[in-house]
Short mmCIF file of C-alpha atoms in Angstrom, two decimals:
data_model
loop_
_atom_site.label_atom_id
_atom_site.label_comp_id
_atom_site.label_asym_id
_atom_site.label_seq_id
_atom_site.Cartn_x
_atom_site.Cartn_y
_atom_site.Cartn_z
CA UNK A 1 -76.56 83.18 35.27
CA UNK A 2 -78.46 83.97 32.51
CA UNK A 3 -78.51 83.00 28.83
CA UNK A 4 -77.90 86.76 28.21
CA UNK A 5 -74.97 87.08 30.43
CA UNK A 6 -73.29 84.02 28.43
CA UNK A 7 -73.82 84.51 25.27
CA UNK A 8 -73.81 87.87 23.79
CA UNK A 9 -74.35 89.43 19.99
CA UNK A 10 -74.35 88.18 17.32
CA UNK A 11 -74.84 84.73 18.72
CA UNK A 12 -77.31 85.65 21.47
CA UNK A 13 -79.95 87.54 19.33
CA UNK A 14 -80.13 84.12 17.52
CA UNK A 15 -80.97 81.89 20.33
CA UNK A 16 -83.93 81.10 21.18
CA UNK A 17 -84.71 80.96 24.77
CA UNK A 18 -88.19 80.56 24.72
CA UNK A 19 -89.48 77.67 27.43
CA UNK A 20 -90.97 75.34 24.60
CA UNK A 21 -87.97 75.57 22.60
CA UNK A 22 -85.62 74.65 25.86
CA UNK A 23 -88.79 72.07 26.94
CA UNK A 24 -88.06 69.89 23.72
CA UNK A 25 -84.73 70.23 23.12
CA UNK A 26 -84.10 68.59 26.76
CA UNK A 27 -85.93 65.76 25.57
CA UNK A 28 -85.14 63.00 23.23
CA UNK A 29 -86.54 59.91 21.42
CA UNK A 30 -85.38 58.22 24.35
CA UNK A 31 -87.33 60.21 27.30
CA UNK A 32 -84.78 58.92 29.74
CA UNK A 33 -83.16 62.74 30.61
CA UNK A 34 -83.77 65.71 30.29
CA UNK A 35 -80.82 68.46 30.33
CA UNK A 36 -82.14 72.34 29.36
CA UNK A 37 -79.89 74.22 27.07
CA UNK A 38 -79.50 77.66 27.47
CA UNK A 39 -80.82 78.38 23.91
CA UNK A 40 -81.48 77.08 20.65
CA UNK A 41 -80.06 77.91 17.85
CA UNK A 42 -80.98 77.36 14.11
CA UNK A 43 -78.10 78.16 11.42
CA UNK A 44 -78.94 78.81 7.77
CA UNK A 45 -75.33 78.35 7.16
CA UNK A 46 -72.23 76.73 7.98
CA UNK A 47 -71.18 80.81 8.67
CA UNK A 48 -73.28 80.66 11.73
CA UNK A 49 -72.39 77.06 13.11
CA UNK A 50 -68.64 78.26 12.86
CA UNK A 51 -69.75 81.55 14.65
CA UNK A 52 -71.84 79.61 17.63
CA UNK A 53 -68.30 77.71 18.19
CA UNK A 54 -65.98 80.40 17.76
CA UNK A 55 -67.57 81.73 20.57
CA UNK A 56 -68.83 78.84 22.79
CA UNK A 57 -65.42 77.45 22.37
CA UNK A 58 -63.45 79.87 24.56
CA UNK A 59 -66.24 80.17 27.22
CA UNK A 60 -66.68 76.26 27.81
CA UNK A 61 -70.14 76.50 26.77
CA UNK A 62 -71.42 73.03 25.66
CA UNK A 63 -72.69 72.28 22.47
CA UNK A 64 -74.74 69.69 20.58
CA UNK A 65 -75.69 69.16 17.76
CA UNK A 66 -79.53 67.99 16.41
CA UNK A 67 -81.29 66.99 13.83
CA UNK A 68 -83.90 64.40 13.74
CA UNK A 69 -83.54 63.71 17.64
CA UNK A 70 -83.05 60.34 18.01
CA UNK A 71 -80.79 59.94 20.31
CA UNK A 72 -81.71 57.83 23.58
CA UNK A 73 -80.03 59.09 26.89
CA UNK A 74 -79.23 62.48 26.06
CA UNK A 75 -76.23 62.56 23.61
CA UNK A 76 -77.31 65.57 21.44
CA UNK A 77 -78.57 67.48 24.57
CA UNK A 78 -76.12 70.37 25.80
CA UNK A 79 -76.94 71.41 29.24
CA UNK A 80 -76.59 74.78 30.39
CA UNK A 81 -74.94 75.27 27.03
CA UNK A 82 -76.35 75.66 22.90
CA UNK A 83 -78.33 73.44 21.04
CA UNK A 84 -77.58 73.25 16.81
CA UNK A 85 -80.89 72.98 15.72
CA UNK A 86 -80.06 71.79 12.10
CA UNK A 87 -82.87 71.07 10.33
CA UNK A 88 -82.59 74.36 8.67
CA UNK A 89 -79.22 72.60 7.13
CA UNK A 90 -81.24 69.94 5.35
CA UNK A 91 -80.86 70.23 1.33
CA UNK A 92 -80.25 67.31 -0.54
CA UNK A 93 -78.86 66.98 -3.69
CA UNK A 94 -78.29 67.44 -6.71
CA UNK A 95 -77.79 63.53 -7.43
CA UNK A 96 -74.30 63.92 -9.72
CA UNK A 97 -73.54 60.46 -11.00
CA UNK A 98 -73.33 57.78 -8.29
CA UNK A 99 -72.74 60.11 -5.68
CA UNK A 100 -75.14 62.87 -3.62
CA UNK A 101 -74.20 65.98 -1.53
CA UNK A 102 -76.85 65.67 1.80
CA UNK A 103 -76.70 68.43 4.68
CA UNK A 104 -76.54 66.85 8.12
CA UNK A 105 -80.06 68.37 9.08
CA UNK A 106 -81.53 65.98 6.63
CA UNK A 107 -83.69 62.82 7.55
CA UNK A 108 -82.60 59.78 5.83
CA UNK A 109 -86.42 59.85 4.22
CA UNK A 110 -85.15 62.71 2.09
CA UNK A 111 -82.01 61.33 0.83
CA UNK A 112 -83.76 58.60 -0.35
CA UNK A 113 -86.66 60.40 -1.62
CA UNK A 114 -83.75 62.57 -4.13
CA UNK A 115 -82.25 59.29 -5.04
CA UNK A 116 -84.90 57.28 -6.21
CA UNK A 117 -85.84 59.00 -8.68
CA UNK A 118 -82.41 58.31 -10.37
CA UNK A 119 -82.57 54.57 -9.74
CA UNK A 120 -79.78 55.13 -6.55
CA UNK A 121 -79.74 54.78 -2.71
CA UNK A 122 -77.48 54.50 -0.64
CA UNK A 123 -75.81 51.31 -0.21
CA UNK A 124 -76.55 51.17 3.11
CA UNK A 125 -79.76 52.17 5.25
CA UNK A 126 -80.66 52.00 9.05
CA UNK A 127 -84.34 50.41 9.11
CA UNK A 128 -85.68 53.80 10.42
CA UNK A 129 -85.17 56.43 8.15
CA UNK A 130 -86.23 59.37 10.33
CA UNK A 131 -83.32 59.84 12.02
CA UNK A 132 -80.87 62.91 10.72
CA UNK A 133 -78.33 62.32 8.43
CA UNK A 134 -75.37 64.09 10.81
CA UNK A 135 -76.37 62.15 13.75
CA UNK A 136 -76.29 58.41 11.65
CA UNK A 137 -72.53 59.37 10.62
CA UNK A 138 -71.10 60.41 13.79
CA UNK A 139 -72.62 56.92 15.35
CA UNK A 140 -71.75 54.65 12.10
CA UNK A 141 -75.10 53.34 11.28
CA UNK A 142 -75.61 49.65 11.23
CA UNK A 143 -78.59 48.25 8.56
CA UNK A 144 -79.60 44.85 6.85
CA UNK A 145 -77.05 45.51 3.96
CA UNK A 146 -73.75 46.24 6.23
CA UNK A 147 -72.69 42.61 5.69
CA UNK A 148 -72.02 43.16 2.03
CA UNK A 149 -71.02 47.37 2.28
CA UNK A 150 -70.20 47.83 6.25
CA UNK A 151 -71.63 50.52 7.74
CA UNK A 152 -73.47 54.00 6.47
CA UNK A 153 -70.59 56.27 7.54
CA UNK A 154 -68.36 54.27 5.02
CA UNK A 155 -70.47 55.27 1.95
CA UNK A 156 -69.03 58.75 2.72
CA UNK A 157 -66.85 60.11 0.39
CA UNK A 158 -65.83 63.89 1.78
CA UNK A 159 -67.33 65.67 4.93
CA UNK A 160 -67.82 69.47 5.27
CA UNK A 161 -67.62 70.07 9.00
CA UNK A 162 -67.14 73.01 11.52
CA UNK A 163 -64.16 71.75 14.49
CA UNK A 164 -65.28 72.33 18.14
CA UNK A 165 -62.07 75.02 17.57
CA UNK A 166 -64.38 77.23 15.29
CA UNK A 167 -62.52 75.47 11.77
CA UNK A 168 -64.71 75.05 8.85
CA UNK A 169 -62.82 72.43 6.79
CA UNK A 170 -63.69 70.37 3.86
CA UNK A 171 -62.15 66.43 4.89
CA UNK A 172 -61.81 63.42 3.37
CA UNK A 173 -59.36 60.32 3.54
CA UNK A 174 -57.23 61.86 1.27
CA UNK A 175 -57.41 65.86 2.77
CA UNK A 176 -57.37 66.06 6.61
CA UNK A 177 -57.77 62.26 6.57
CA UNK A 178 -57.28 62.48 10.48
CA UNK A 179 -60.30 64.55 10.50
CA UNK A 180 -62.08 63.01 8.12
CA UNK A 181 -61.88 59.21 10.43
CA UNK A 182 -62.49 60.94 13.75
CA UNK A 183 -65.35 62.35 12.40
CA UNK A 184 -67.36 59.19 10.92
CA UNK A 185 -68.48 56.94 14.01
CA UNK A 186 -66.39 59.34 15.92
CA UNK A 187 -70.24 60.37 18.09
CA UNK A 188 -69.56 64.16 17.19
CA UNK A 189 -66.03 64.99 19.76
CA UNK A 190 -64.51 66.64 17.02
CA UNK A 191 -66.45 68.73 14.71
CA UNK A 192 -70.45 69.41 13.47
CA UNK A 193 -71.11 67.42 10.36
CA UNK A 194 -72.53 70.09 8.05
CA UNK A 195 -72.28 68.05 4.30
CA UNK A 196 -71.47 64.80 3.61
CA UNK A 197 -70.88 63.64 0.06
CA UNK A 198 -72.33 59.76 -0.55
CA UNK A 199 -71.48 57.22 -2.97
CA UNK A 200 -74.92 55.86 -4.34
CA UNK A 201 -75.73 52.62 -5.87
CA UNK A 202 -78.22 51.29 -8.43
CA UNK A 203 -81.61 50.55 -6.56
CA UNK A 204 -83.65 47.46 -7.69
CA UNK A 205 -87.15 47.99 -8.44
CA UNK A 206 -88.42 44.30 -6.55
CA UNK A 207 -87.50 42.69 -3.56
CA UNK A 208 -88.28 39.26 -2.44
CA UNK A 209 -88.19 39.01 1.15
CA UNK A 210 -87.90 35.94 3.15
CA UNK A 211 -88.71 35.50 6.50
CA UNK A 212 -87.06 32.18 7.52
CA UNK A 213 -88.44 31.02 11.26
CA UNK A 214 -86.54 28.59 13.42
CA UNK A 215 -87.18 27.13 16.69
CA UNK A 216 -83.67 26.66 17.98
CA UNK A 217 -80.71 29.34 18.17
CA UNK A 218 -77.96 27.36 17.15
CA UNK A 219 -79.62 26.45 14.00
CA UNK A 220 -80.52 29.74 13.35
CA UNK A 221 -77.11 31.26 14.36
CA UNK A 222 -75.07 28.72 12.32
CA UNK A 223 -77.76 29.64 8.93
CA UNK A 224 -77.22 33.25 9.57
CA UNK A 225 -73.10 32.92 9.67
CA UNK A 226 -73.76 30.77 6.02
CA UNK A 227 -75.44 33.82 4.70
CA UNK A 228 -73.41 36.55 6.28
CA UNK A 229 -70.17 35.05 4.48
CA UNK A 230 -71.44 33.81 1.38
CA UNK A 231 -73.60 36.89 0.65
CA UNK A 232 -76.34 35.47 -1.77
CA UNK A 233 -78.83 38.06 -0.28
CA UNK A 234 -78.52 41.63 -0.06
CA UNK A 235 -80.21 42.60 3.04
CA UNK A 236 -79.91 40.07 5.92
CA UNK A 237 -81.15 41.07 9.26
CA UNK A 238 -83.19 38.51 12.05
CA UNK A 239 -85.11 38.60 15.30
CA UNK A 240 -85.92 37.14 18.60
CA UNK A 241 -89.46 36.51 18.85
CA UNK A 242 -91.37 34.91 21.78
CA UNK A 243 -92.31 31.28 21.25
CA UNK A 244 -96.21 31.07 22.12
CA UNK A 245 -95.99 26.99 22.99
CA UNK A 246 -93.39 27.46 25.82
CA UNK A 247 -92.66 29.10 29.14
CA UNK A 248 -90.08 32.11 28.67
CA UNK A 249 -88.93 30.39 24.97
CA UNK A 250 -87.60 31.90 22.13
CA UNK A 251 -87.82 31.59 18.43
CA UNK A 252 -85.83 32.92 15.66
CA UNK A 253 -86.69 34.73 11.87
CA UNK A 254 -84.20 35.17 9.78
CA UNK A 255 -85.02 38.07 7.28
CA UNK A 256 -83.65 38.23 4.22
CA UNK A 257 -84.10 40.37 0.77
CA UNK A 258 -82.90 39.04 -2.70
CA UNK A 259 -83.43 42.23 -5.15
CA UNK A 260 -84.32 41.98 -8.68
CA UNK A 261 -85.49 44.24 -11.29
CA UNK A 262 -88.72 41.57 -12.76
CA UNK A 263 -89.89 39.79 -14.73
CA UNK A 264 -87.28 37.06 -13.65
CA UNK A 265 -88.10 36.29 -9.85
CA UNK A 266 -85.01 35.20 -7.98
CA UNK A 267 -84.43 31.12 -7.77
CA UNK A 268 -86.25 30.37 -3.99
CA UNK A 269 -84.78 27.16 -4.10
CA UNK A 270 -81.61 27.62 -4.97
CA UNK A 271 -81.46 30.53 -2.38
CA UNK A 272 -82.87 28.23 0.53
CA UNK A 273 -81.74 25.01 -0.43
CA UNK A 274 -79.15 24.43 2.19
CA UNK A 275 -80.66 26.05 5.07
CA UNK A 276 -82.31 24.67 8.30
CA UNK A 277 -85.39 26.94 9.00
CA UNK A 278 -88.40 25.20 10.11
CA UNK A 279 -91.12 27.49 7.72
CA UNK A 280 -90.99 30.18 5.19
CA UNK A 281 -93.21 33.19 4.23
CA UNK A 282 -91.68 34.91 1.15
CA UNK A 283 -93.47 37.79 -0.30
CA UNK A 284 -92.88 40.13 -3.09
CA UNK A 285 -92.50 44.23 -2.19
CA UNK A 286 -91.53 47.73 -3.93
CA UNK A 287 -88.11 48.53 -2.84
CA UNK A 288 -89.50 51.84 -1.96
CA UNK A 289 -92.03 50.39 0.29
CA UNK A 290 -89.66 47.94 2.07
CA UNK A 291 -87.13 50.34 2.52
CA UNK A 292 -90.41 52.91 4.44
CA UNK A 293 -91.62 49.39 5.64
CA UNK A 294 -91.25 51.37 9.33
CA UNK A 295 -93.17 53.93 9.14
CA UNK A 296 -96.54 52.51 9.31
CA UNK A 297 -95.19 50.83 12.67
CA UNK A 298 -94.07 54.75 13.87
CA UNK A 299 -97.58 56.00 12.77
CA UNK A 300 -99.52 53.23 14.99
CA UNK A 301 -97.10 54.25 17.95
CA UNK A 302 -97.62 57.94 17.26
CA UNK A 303 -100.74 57.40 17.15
CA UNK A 304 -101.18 55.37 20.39
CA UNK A 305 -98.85 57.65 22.14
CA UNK A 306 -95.99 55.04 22.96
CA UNK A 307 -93.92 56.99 21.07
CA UNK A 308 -93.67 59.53 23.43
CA UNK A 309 -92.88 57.19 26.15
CA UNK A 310 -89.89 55.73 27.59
CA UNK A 311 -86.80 53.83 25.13
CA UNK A 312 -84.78 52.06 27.23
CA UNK A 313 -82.67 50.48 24.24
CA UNK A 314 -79.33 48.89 24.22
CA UNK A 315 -77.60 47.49 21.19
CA UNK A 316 -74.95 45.51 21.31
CA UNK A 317 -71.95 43.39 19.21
CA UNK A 318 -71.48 40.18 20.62
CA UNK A 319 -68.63 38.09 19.26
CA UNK A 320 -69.90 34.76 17.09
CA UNK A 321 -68.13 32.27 19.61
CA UNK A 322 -69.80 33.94 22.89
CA UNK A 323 -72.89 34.52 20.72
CA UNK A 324 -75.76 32.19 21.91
CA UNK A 325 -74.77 32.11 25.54
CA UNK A 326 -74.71 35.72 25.80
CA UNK A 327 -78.09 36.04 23.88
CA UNK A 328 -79.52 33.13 26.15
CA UNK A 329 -78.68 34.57 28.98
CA UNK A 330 -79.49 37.80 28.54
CA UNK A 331 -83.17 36.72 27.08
CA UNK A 332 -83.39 34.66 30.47
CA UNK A 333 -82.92 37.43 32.59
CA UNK A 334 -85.93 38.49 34.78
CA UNK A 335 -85.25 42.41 33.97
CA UNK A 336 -85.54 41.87 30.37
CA UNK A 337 -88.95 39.85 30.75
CA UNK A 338 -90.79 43.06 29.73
CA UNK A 339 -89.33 42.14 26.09
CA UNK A 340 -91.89 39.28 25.23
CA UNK A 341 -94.86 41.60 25.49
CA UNK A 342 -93.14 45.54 24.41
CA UNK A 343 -90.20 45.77 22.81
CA UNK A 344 -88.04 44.10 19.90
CA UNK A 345 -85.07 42.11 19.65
CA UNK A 346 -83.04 42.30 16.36
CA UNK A 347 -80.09 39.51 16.30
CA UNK A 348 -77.94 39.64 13.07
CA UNK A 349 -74.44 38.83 11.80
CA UNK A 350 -72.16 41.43 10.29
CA UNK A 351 -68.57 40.47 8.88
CA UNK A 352 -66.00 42.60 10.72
CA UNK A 353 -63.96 43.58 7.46
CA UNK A 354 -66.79 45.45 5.95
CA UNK A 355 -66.70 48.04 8.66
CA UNK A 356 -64.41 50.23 7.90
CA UNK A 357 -64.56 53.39 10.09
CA UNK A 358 -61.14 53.12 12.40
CA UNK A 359 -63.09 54.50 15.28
CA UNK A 360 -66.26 52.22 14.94
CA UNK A 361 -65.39 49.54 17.73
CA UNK A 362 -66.14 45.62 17.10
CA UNK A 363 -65.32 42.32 18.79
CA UNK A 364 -62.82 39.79 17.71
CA UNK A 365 -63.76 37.73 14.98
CA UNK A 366 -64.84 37.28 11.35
CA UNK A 367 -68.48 37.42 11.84
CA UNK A 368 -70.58 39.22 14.74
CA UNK A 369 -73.77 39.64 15.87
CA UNK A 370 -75.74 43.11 16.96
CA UNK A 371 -78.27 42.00 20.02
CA UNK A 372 -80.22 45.30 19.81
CA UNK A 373 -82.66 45.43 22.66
CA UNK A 374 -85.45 47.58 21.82
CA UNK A 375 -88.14 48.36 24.92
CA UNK A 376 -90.87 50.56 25.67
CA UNK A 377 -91.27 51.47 29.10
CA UNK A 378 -94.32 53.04 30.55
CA UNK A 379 -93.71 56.87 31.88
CA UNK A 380 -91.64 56.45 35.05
CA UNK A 381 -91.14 52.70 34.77
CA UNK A 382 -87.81 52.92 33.12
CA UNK A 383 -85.57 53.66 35.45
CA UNK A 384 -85.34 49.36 36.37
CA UNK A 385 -84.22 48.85 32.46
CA UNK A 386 -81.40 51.26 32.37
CA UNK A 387 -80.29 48.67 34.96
CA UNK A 388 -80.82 46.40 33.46
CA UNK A 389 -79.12 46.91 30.34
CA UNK A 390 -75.81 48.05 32.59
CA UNK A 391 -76.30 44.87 34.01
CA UNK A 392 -76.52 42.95 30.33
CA UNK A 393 -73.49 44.94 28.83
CA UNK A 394 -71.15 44.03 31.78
CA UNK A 395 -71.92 40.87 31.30
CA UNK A 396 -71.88 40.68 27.35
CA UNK A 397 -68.39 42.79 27.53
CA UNK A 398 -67.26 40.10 30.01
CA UNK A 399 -67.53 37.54 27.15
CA UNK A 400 -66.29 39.61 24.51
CA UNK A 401 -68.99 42.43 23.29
CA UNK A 402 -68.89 45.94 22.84
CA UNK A 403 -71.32 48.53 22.70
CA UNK A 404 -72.53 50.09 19.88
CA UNK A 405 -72.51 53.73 21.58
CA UNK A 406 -76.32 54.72 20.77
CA UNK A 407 -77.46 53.34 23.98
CA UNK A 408 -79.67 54.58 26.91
CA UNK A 409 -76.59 53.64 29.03
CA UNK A 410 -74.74 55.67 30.76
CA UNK A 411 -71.16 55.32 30.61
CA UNK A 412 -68.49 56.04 33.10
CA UNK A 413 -64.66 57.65 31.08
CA UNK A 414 -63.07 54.02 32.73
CA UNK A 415 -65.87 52.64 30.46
CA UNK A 416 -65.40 55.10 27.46
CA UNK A 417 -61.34 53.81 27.92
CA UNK A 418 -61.89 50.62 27.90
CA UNK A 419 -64.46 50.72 24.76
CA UNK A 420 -62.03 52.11 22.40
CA UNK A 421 -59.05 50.25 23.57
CA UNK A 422 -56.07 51.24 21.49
CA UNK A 423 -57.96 53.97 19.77
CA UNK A 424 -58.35 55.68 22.40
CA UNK A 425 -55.28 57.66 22.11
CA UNK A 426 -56.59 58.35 18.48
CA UNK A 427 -59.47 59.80 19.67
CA UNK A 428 -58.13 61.75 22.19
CA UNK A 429 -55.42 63.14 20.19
CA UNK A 430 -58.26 64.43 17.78
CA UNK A 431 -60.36 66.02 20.43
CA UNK A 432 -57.39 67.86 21.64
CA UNK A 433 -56.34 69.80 18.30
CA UNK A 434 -60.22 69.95 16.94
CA UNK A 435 -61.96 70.70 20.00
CA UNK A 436 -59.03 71.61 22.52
CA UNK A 437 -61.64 73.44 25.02
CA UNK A 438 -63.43 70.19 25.02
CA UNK A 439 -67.55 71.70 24.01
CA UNK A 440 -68.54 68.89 21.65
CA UNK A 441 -70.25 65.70 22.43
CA UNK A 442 -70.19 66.10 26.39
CA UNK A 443 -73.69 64.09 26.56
CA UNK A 444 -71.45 60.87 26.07
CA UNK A 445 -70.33 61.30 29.39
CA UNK A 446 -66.45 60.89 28.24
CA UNK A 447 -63.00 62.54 29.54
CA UNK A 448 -59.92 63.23 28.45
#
């Protein structure tokens, strides 16, 4: 069957069907799968999202939506069904006060680029800022400030979204509050982002970063619990790193940003006093240019072409109390040996109260810890590592962890169940009156 025969006037004469528009929006950051759409379709208006669902919805014809692409195992793909090109949808601003109104087709990049300018940014930002704005909501977005202000999706302050049933509603906790919380972290079941309205904060115009190295976990883990609850610094993130003097050994960086606006540095030693790091590098930076401090890397791996290969990433939340066995163990493992040469492990804490989004899953505890697992695979080498990292999370969730759903893992409905535990009813309550014929967010792999 044709694209032709499915979709008909007014939405067909939008799509685009041509090969190299169904070629990329298959694809992915992640490179893993590759589902073709029967068209593409770019609103100019929320008019035209609401249209594509009024009439997808009836039919059963899938739909996703897309903005910066980011996504690693094809979550914003819609086979056989209609991709939401958005980045037509990707105004930002005006800046009114301490808050912004962003379209979902936006790149983080641009919100920050409108709020600067005012002295303002968003309280919280994921360390790579080309991903959409739409797509970050729907997942939560984690970042080095969430242990002081949770995650991004709980800087929201009202959402403007079209239901999978064809509704174009304006939500927010206090007006269609169901909405408004199955929507943030909710991975798109319910509804297409098409606004979101942000609560801003002042931006400093320094940072000192600190880069705190350690040669043993527990010491590192204990330091970063200190900081996560006592919240001297205002970004606080950390890595694995391989240890050059050993065999398959691990060492530790804690990295951590105290802001300031000059000529008064912040006090390094009363900062670092009681901590048990084994060197320091501290360095003075532009908030702007820490907060783009990415983008050179994504230039170098444009420009090498391992950006176009392979991410077989998994992130996960690890309770504290499981925390270093899981992380030793997984580190250990002979399918994650590929880490000490191409990829990246971030390990951080995160205090459970500031997130806030009822759908956003976490383990038990006070304080947790995202193992984030980021590879590069060489073009048909990846297959092994999406093993691998089903192998890691049954073992993680076996002491505790949960995913954090942006994974290049696929996921079986038992596992989908089991993930969102007593909100699962929540969820599936909200798919059922907002998307009843069930079109949104089918690259998860969940059922109902």
């Amino acid at each position: 069957m044709t694209s032709s025969d499915r979709v008909s006037a007014p939405v067909g004469e939008l799509l685009d069907t041509r090969p190299e528009a169904l070629r990329e929006a298959a694809d992915d950051f992640g490179h893993l799968v590759r589902r073709q759409p029967l068209g593409v379709l770019r609103p100019r208006s929320a008019a035209e999202v609401r249209d594509a669902l009024v009439y997808a919805a009836p039919r059963g014809i899938p739909v996703a939506a897309r903005a910066g692409g980011h996504s690693l195992h094809g979550q914003g793909q819609a086979p056989d069904g209609i991709v939401l090109d958005l980045s037509g949808l990707s105004a930002v601003g005006p800046v009114a006060g301490d808050r912004v109104a962003v379209r979902a087709g936006a790149l983080w990049r641009d919100v920050l680029a409108a709020t600067l300018p005012y002295g303002l940014t968003p309280p919280v930002l994921t360390d790579y800022l080309g991903a959409g704005v739409g797509g970050v909501l729907s997942a939560g977005g984690l970042g080095g400030a969430s242990h002081r202000h949770g995650l991004v999706a709980d800087s929201v302050l009202e959402l403007e979204v079209v239901t999978g049933a064809g509704e174009h509603l304006v939500c927010s906790p206090d007006r269609h509050g169901a909405l408004f919380h199955a929507v943030l972290a909710g991975l798109g079941q319910v509804a297409v982002i098409i606004r979101a309205t942000l609560r801003l904060s002042p931006a400093p115009t320094l940072v000192r970063r600190y880069c705190l190295y350690y040669r043993g976990l527990d010491a590192y883990l204990a330091d970063q619990h200190l900081l996560a609850t006592d919240r001297r610094f205002d970004y606080l993130e950390g890595q694995a790193r391989p240890a050059e003097d050993t065999a398959g050994g691990w060492n530790y960086m804690v990295e951590a940003v105290a802001a300031h606006q000059g000529p008064t540095p912040p006090d390094d030693q009363g900062l670092l006093a009681d901590l048990a790091f084994d060197s320091a590098e501290i360095t003075d930076l532009g908030h702007a240019e820490f907060a783009h401090r990415v983008a050179a890397d994504e230039e170098l791996l444009r420009a090498t072409g391992e950006w176009l290969h392979p991410h077989p990433w998994l992130n996960l939340l690890l309770p504290e109390d499981t925390a270093a066995s899981v992380v030793s163990g997984i580190l250990a493992d002979p399918g994650f040996r590929d880490l000490r040469e191409n990829g990246v492990v971030l390990l951080y804490p995160l205090l459970t109260r500031a997130l806030r989004a009822p759908l956003f899953r976490r383990p038990r505890g006070q304080v947790v810890f995202l193992l984030a697992l980021l590879r590069t695979a060489a073009p048909g080498a990846a297959d092994p590592m999406v093993a691998a990292n089903r192998t890691a999370y049954e073992y993680a969730r076996a002491n505790g962890a949960v995913a954090y759903p942006v994974n290049a893992l696929p996921m079986t409905p038992a596992d989908w169940r089991e993930h969102y535990g007593d909100q699962w009813d929540t969820l599936a309550r909200a798919k059922g009156v907002h998307d009843p014929h069930g079109i949104l967010g089918r690259g998860h792999g969940m059922a109902y």
